[in-house]
XYZ file of C-alpha atoms in Angstrom:
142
model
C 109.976 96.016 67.141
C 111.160 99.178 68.804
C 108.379 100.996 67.241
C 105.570 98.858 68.177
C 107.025 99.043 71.502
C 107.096 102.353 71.293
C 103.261 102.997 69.365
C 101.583 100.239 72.735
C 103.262 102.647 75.407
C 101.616 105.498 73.821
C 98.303 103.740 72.815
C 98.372 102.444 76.807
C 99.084 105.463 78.600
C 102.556 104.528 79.384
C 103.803 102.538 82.624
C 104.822 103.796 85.386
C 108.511 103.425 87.064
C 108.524 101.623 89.985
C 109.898 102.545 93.125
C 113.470 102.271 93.231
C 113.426 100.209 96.529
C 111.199 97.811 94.406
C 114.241 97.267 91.515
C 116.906 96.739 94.308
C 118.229 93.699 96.022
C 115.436 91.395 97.741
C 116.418 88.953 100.397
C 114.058 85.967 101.043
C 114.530 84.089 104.938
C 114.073 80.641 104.472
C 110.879 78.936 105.149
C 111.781 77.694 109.184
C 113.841 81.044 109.627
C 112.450 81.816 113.325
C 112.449 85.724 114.982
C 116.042 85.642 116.003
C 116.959 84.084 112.415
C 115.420 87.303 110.640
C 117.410 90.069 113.058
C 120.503 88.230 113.196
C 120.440 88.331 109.199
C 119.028 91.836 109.051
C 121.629 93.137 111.763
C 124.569 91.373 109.670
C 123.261 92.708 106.115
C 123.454 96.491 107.566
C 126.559 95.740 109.259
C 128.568 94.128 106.521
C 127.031 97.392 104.007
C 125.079 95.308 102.026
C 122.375 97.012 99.821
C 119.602 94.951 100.839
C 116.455 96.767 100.025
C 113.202 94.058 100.773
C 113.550 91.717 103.663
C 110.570 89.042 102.735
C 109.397 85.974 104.927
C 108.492 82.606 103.052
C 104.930 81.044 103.550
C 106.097 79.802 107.102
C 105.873 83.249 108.452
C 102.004 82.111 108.927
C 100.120 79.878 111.405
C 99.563 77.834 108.242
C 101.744 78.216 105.253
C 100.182 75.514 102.545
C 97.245 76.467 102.439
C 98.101 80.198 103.596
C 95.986 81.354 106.944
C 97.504 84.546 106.836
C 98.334 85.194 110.982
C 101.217 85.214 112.234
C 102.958 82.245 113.900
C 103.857 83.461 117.057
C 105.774 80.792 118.366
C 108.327 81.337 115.769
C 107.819 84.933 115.652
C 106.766 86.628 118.991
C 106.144 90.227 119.379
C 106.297 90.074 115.295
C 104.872 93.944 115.098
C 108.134 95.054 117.319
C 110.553 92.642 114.876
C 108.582 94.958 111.791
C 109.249 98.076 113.613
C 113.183 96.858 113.927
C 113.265 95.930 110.487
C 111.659 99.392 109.243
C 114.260 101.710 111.348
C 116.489 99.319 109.107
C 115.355 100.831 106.250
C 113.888 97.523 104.592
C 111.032 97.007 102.821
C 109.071 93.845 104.236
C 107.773 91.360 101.829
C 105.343 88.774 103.304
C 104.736 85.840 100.556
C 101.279 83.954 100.328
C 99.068 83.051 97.798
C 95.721 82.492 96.456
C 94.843 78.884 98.710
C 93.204 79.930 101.941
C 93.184 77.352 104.900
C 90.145 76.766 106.748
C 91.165 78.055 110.171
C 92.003 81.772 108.636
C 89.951 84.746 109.827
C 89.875 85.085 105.967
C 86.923 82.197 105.681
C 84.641 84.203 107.708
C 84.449 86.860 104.642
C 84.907 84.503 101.708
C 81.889 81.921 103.125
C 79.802 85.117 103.304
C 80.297 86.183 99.587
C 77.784 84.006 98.000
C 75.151 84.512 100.616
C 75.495 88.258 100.302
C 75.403 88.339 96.458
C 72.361 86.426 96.309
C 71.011 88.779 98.913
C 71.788 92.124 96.435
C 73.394 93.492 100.036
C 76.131 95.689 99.560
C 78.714 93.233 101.119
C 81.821 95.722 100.922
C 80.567 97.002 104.685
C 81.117 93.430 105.872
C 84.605 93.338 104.871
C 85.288 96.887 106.732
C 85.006 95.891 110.676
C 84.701 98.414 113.462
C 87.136 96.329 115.133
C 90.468 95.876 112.840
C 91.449 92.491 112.208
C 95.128 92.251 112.742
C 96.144 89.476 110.111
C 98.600 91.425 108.956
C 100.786 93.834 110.258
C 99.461 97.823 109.982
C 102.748 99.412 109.213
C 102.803 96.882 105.372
C-alpha cells in the first residue's frame, strides 16, 4: 500500500504541506455568539495561553445564515471590520463558514441571475463580476 502511495504522489506531482496555522487548533463560536461573545472568548483564549490558531464564525455571522446571504449581520456584529482587525493583532486566523445555498436578498443574486443571460450572449461576463466599486460582502483583510 505504501508503495502505491508512494508511485500516486509521484505520478501527481506531490501535495503540498499546508500552512502550519491551518493543522493547529480551530475554535468555532456558536451560531448566536454576538460581537462581545467572540472578544470575550478570543481575549480569554490568549490570556489563559491557549494555542488557538483559527477563530471561525458559524452561518449566523450573516444577515441570513440558511440559505447563506453572505453580509454581515450588524446588529449582532457592529463595526465587524474593527472586531477582524482585533482578532488579527491576536494572531488568529478567521474562518467564516457558508455554503453553496444562496438566499435571495444577497448581493450575490445580482451576479448569479446574470450568468445565463451573459453566456447566451458569448459576452465575456468575468468583467461583470469585477466592479469599479468593491462590494464589501466580506471582509478585505480574509
Amino acid at each position: 500500500m505504501v508503495k502505491a502511495v508512494q508511485r500516486y504522489n509521484l505520478f501527481s506531482g506531490g501535495g503540498r504541506l499546508p500552512p502550519m496555522w491551518g493543522l493547529g487548533i480551530w475554535y468555532r463560536a456558536y451560531s448566536a455568539a454576538k460581537r462581545e461573545d467572540v472578544m470575550r472568548l478570543a481575549r480569554g483564549f490568549r490570556e489563559d495561553r491557549m494555542p488557538v490558531d483559527v477563530f471561525g464564525f458559524e452561518p449566523g455571522w450573516q444577515t441570513k445564515a440558511y440559505s447563506c446571504s453572505f453580509v454581515w449581520d450588524e446588529g449582532r456584529f457592529p463595526q465587524y471590520e474593527n472586531m477582524l482587525k482585533e482578532l488579527d493583532e491576536m494572531h488568529y486566523r478567521v474562518n467564516l463558514w457558508e455554503h453553496l445555498f444562496v438566499h435571495p436578498t444577497s448581493p450575490c443574486t445580482k451576479i448569479c441571475c446574470l450568468i445565463p443571460e451573459i453566456t447566451r450572449s458569448g459576452r465575456d461576463w468575468s468583467r461583470i463580476c469585477r466592479s469599479k466599486k468593491p462590494r464589501r460582502f466580506l471582509p478585505s483583510i480574509i
